[in-house]
Tab-separated table of C-alpha atoms in Angstrom:
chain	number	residue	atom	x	y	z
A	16	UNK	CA	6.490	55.344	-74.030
A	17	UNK	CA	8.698	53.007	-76.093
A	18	UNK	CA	11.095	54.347	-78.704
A	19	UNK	CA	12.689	51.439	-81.044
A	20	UNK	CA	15.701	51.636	-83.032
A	21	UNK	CA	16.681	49.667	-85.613
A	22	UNK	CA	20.147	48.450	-86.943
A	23	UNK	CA	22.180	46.064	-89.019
A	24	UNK	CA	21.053	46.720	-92.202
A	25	UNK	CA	23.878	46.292	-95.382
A	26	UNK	CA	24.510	45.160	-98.946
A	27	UNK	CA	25.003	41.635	-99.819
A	28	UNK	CA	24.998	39.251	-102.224
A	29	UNK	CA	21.869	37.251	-102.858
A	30	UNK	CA	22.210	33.949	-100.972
A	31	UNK	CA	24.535	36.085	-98.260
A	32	UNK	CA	22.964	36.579	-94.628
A	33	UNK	CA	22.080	39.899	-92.657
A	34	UNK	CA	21.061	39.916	-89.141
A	35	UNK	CA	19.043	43.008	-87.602
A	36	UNK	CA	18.275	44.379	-84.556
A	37	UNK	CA	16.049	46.313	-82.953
A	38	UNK	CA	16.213	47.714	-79.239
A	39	UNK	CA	14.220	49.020	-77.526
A	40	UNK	CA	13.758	51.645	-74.664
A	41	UNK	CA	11.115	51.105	-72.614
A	42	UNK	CA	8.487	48.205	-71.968
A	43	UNK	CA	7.266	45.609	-74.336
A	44	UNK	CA	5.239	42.711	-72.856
A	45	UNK	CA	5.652	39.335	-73.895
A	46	UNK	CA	2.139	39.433	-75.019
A	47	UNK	CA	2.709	42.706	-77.060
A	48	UNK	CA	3.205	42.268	-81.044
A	49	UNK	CA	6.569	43.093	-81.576
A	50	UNK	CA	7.757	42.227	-85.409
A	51	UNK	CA	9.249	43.477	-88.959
A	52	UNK	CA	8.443	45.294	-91.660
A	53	UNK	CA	9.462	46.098	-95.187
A	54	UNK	CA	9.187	48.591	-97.825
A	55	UNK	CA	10.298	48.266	-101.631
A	56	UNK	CA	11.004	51.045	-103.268
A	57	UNK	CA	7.200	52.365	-104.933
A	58	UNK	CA	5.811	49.230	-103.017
A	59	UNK	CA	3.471	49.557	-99.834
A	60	UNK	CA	5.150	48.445	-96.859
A	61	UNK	CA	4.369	44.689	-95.844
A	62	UNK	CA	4.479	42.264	-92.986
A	63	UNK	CA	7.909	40.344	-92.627
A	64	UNK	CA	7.460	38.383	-89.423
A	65	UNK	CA	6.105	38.971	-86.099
A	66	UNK	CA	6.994	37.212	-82.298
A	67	UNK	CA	3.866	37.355	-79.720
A	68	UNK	CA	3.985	35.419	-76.532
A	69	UNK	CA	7.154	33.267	-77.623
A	70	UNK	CA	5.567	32.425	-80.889
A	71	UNK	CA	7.095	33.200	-84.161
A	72	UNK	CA	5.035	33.850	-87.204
A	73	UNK	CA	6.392	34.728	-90.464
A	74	UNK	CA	5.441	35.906	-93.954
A	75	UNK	CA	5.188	33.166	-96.681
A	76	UNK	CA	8.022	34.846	-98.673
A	77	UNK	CA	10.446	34.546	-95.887
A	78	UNK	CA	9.536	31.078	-94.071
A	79	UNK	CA	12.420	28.801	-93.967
A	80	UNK	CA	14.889	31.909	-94.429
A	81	UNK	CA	14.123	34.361	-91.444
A	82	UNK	CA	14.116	33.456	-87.997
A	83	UNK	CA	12.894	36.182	-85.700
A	84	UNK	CA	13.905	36.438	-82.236
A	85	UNK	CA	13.666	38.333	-78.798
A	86	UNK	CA	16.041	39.145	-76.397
A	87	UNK	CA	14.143	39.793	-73.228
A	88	UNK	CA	17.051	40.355	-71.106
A	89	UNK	CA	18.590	43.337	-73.954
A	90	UNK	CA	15.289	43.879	-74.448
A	91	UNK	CA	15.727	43.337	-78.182
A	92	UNK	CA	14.464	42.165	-80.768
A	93	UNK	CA	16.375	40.189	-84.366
A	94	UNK	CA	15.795	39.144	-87.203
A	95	UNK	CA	18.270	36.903	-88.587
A	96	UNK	CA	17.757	36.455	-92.953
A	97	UNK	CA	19.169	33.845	-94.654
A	98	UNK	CA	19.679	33.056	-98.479
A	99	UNK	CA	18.400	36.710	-99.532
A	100	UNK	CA	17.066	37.025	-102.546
A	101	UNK	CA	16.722	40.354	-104.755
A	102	UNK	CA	13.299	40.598	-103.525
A	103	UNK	CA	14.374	41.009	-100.278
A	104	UNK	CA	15.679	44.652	-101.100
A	105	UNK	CA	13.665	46.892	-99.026
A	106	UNK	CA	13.966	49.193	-96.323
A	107	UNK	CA	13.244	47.326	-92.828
A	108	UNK	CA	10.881	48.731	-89.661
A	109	UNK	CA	10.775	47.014	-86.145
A	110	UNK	CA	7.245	48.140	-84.833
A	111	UNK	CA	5.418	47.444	-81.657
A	112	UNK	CA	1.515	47.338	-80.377
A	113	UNK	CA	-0.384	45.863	-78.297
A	114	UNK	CA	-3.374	45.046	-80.781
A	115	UNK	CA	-2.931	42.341	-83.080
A	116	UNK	CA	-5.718	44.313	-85.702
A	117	UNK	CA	-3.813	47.800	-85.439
A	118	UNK	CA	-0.116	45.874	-85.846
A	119	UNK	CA	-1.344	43.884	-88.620
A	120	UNK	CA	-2.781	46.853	-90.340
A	121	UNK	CA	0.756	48.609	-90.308
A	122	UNK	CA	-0.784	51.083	-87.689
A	123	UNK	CA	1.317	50.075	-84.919
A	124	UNK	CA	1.580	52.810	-81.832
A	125	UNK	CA	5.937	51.983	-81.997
A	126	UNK	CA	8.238	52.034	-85.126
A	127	UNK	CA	11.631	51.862	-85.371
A	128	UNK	CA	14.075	53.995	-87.934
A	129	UNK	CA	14.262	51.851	-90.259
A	130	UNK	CA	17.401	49.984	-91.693
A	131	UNK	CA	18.309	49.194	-95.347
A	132	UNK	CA	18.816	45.942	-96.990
A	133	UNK	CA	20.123	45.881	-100.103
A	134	UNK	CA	20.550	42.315	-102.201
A	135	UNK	CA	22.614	42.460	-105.473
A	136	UNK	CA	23.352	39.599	-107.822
């Protein structure tokens, strides 16, 4: 069983920074998908970025802004955002599977809390 919890969400201005976190209790394999999601307010929640196997794959709204990292020895996982934009307001979910179809699909077995990101102008 794996239970992830999220942290470091905020307010900021857009082009300000935010770096979140997301630890985790229990055992994620290097292999596993372990990655970010958001929400919008009345939007369907969406893919941010994803790290499987020590390779880092990201959304095409948030290349070249978001780096996301793990932390094997914290067992951890971040996601440092850069130059935020209002359209990165949403709420933000760590999640966890081990199938690439059901993490994809938002279906993953593990999600975090969620933490808040808020961008203002």
């Amino acid at each position: 069983q794996v239970q992830l919890v999220d942290s470091g969400g905020g307010s900021v201005q857009v082009g300000g920074s935010l770096r979140l976190s997301c630890a985790a209790s229990g055992y994620i394999d290097s292999t596993d998908y372990w990655g970010w999601f958001r929400q919008a307010p009345g939007r369907e929640r969406k893919w941010v970025a994803t790290i499987v196997s020590g390779t880092a794959y990201y959304a095409d709204s948030v290349k070249g802004r978001f780096t996301i990292s793990q932390d094997n020895a914290e067992n951890a996982l971040t996601l440092q955002m850069n130059n935020l934009k209002l359209e990165d307001t949403a709420m933000y979910y760590c999640a966890s599977d081990t199938s690439f179809s059901s993490f994809y699909n938002g279906a993953s077995r593990y999600w975090g809390q969620g933490t808040q990101v808020t961008v203002s102008s």
